Tab-separated table of C-alpha atoms in Angstrom:
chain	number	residue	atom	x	y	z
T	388	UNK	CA	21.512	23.698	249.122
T	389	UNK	CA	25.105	24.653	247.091
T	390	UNK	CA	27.854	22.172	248.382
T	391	UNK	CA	30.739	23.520	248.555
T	392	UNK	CA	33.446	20.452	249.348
T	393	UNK	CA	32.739	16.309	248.172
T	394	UNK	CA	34.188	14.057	249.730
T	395	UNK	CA	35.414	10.655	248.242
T	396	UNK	CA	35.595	8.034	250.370
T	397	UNK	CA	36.774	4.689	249.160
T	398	UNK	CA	37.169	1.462	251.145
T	399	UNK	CA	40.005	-1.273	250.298
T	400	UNK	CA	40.774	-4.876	251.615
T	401	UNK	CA	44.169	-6.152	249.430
T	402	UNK	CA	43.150	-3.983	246.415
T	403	UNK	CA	47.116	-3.426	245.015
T	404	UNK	CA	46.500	-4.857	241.466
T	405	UNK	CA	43.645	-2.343	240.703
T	406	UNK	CA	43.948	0.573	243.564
T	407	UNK	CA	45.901	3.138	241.114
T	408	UNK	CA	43.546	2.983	237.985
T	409	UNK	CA	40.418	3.832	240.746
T	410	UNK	CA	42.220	6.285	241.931
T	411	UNK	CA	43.742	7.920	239.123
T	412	UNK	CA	40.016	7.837	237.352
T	413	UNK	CA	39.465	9.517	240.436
T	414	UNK	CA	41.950	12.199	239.811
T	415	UNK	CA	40.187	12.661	236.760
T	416	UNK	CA	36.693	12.986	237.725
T	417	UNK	CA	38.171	15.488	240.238
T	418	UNK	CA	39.698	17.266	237.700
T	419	UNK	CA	36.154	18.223	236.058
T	420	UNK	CA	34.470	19.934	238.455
T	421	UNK	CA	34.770	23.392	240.384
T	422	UNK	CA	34.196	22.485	243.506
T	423	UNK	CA	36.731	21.378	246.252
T	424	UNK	CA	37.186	17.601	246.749
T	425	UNK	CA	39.086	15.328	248.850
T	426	UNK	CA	39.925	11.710	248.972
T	427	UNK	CA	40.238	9.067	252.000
T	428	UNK	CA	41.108	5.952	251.301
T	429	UNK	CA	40.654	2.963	254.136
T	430	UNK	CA	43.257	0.325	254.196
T	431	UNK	CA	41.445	-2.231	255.872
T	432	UNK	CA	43.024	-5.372	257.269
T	433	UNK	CA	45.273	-5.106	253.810
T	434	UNK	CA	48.176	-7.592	253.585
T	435	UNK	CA	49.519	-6.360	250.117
T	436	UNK	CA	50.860	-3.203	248.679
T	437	UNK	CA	47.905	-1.571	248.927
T	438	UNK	CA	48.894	0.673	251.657
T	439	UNK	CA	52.489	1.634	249.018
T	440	UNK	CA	49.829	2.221	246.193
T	441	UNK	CA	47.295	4.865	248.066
T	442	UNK	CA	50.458	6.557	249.075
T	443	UNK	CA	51.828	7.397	245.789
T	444	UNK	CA	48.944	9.696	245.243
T	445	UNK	CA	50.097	12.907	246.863
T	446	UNK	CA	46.181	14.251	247.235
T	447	UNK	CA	44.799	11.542	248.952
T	448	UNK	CA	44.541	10.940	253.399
T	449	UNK	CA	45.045	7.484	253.656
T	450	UNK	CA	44.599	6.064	256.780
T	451	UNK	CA	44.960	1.935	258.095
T	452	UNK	CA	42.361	-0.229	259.669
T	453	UNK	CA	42.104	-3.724	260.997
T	454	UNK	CA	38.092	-3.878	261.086
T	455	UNK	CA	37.985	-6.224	258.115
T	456	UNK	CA	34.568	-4.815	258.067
T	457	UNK	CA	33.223	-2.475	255.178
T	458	UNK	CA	30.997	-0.937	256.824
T	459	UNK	CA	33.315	0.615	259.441
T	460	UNK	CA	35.514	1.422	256.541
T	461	UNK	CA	33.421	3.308	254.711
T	462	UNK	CA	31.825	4.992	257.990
T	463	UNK	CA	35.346	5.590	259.201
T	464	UNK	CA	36.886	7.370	255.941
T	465	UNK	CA	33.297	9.736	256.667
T	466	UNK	CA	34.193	10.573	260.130
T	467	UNK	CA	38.062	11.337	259.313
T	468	UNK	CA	37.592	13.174	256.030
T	469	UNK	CA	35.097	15.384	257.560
T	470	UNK	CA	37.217	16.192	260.388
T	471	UNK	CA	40.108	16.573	257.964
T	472	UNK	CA	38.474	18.846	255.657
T	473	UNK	CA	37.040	20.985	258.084
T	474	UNK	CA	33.632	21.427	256.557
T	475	UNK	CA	30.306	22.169	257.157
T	476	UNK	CA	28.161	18.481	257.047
T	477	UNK	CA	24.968	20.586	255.745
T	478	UNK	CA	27.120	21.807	252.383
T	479	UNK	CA	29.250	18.383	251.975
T	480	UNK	CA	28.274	16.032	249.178
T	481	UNK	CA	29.708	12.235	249.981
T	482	UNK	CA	30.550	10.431	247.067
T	483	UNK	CA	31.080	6.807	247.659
T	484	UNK	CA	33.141	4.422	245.463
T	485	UNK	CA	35.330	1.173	245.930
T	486	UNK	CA	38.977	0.138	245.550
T	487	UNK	CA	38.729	-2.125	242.237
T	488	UNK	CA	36.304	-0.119	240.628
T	489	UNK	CA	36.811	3.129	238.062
T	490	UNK	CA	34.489	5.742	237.745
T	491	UNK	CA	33.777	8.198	234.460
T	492	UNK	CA	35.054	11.603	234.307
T	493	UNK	CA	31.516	12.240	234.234
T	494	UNK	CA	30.939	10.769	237.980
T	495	UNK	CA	31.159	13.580	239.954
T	496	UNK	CA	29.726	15.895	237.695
T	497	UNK	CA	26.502	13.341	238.005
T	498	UNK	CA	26.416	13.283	241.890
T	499	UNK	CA	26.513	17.305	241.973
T	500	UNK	CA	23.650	17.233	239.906
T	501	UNK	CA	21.976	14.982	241.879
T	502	UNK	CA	22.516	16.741	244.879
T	503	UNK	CA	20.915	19.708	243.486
T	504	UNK	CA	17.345	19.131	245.345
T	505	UNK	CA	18.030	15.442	246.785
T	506	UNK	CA	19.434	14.351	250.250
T	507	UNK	CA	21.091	11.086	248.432
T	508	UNK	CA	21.951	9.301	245.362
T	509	UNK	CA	22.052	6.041	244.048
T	510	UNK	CA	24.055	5.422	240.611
T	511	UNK	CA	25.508	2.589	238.451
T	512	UNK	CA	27.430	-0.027	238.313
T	513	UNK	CA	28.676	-2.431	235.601
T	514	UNK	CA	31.263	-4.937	235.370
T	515	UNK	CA	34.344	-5.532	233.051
T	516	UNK	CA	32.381	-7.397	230.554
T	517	UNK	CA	36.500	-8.285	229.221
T	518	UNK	CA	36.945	-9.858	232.581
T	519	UNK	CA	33.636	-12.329	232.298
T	520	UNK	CA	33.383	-15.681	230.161
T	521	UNK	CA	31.495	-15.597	227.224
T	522	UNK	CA	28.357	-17.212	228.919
T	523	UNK	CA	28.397	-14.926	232.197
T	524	UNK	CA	29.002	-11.808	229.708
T	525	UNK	CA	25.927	-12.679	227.051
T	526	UNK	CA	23.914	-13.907	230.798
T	527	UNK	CA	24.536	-10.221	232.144
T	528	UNK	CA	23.722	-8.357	228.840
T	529	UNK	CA	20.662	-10.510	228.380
T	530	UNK	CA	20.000	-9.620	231.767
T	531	UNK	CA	20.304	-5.639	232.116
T	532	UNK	CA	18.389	-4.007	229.050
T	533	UNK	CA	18.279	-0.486	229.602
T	534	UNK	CA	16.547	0.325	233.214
T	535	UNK	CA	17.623	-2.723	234.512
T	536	UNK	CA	20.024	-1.322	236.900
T	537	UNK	CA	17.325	1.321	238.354
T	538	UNK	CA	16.470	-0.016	241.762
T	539	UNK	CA	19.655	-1.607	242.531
T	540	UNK	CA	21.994	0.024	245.621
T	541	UNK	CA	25.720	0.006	245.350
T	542	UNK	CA	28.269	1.009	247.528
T	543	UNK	CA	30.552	1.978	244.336
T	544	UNK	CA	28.341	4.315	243.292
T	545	UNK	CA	26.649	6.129	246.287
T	546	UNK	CA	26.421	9.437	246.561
T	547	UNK	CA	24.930	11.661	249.835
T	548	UNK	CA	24.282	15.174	251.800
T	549	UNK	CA	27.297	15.093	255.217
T	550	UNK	CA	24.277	16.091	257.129
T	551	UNK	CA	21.731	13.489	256.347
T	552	UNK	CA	24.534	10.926	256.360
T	553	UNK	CA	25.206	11.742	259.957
T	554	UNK	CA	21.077	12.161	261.107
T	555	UNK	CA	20.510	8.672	259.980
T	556	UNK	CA	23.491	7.091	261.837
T	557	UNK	CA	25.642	6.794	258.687
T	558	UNK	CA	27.292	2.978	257.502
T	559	UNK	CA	26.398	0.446	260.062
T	560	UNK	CA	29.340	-2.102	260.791
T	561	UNK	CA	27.779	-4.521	258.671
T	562	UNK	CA	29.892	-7.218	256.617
T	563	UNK	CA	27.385	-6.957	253.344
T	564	UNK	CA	24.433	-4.954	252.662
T	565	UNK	CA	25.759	-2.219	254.205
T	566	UNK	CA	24.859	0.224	251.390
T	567	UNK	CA	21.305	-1.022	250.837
T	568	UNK	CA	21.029	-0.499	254.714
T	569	UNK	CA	21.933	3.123	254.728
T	570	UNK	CA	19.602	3.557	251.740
T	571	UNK	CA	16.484	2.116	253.357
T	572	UNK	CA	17.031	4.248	256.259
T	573	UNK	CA	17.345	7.438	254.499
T	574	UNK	CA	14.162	6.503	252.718
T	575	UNK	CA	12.782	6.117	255.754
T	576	UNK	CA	13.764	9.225	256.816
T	577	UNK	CA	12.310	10.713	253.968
T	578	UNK	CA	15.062	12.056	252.690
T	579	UNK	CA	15.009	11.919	248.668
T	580	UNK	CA	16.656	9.845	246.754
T	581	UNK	CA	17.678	9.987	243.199
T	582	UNK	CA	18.520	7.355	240.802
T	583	UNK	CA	19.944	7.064	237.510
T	584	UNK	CA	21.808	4.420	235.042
T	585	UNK	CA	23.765	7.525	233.909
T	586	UNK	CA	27.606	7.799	234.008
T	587	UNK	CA	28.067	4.295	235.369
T	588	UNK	CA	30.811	3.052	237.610
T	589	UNK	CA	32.787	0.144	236.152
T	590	UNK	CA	33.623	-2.565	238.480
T	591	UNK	CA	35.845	-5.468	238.989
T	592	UNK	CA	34.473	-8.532	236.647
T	593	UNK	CA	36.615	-11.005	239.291
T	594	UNK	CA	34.129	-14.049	241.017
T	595	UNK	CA	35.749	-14.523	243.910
T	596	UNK	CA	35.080	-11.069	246.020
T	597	UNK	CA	36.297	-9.844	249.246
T	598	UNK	CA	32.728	-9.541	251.040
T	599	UNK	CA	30.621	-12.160	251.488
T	600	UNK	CA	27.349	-12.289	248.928
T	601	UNK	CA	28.872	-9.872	247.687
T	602	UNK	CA	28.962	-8.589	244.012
T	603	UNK	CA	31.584	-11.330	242.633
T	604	UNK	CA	29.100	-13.752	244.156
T	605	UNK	CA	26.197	-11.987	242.254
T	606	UNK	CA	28.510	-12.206	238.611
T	607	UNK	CA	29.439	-16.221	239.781
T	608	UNK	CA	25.402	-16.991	239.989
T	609	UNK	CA	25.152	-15.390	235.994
T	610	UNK	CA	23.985	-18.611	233.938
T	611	UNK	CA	22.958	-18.899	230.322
């Protein structure tokens, strides 16, 4: 089915330091496709200038939180940017990203194509190799030939249909996992899901995280 609107939604917890450059690749991404977008950004439980940052961008809804909880944040910017763009859930694409990441100009071009005969889509995600020690950055290239990422569910690049977002429940108010969650129960929905190392999302190289067992946690554990 043709969507006609995407929605961005992006989730961030004291994200001042890297908030413009995810949303300015944002702009970007934006920028190179046809169809109408819109951004909500969730300030959740933020105690910096994150709140100043989402604000300078004169296209984006930003709206504040205090769930410290991800998956409410990411449910919530749903359930507001829907009702803010007025749209039909059926002919929405979701595209799902997070607050210290930056995706390609490429990214939303990738998640229309997906959506051209799938329900839901799961993407890339790399980390700033510059940002990792020399052991942690030969560990993760040793670590992730080419299909390696295939498999792997991340909220910072997740991509799905309004409607089937909605039948399935949509984000549960979980701490971690959250994204892997909503996958498994689209799956078993049988909705389809598409994959694809393709136009990856770059992410924060940082070990210290905001969620717990998080990603961070995942680059920490790289060894030699």
């Amino acid at each position: 089915m043709t969507v006609d609107h995407v929605l961005i939604a992006v989730p961030a917890r004291d994200e001042e330091s890297t908030l413009a450059d995810c949303l300015r690749s944002i702009e970007v991404a934006r920028g190179a496709i046809a169809v109408p977008s819109s951004v909500v950004v969730v300030l959740d439980s933020c105690t910096d200038g994150s709140a100043d940052v989402a604000r300078g961008f004169a296209d984006v809804l930003a709206i504040e939180r205090d769930h410290g909880n991800v998956g409410r944040s990411r449910h919530d910017a749903v359930l507001v940017g829907l009702r803010a763009a007025g749209v039909t859930p059926s002919r929405t694409w979701i595209a799902f990203t997070d607050a210290d990441s930056s995706v390609p100009r490429t990214w939303l071009r990738e998640h229309l194509r997906a959506a051209r005969g799938n329900d839901a889509y799961v993407g890339a995600v790399v980390p700033q190799l510059g940002e990792l020690d020399e052991a942690r950055r030969r560990a993760w290239e040793r670590s992730h030939p080419p299909g390696a990422t295939l498999g792997h569910v991340h909220g910072a690049n997740l991509g799905v249909r309004a409607d089937a977002y909605l039948r399935v429940g949509g984000f549960l108010p979980l701490f971690v996992g959250e994204d892997v969650d909503l996958v498994s129960r689209l799956r078993a929905a049988r909705c389809a899901v598409a994959e694809s190392e393709r136009h990856p999302v770059t992410t924060s190289g940082r070990l210290v995280g905001r969620a717990p067992a998080g990603y961070a946690d995942y680059l920490r554990g790289l060894t030699p």
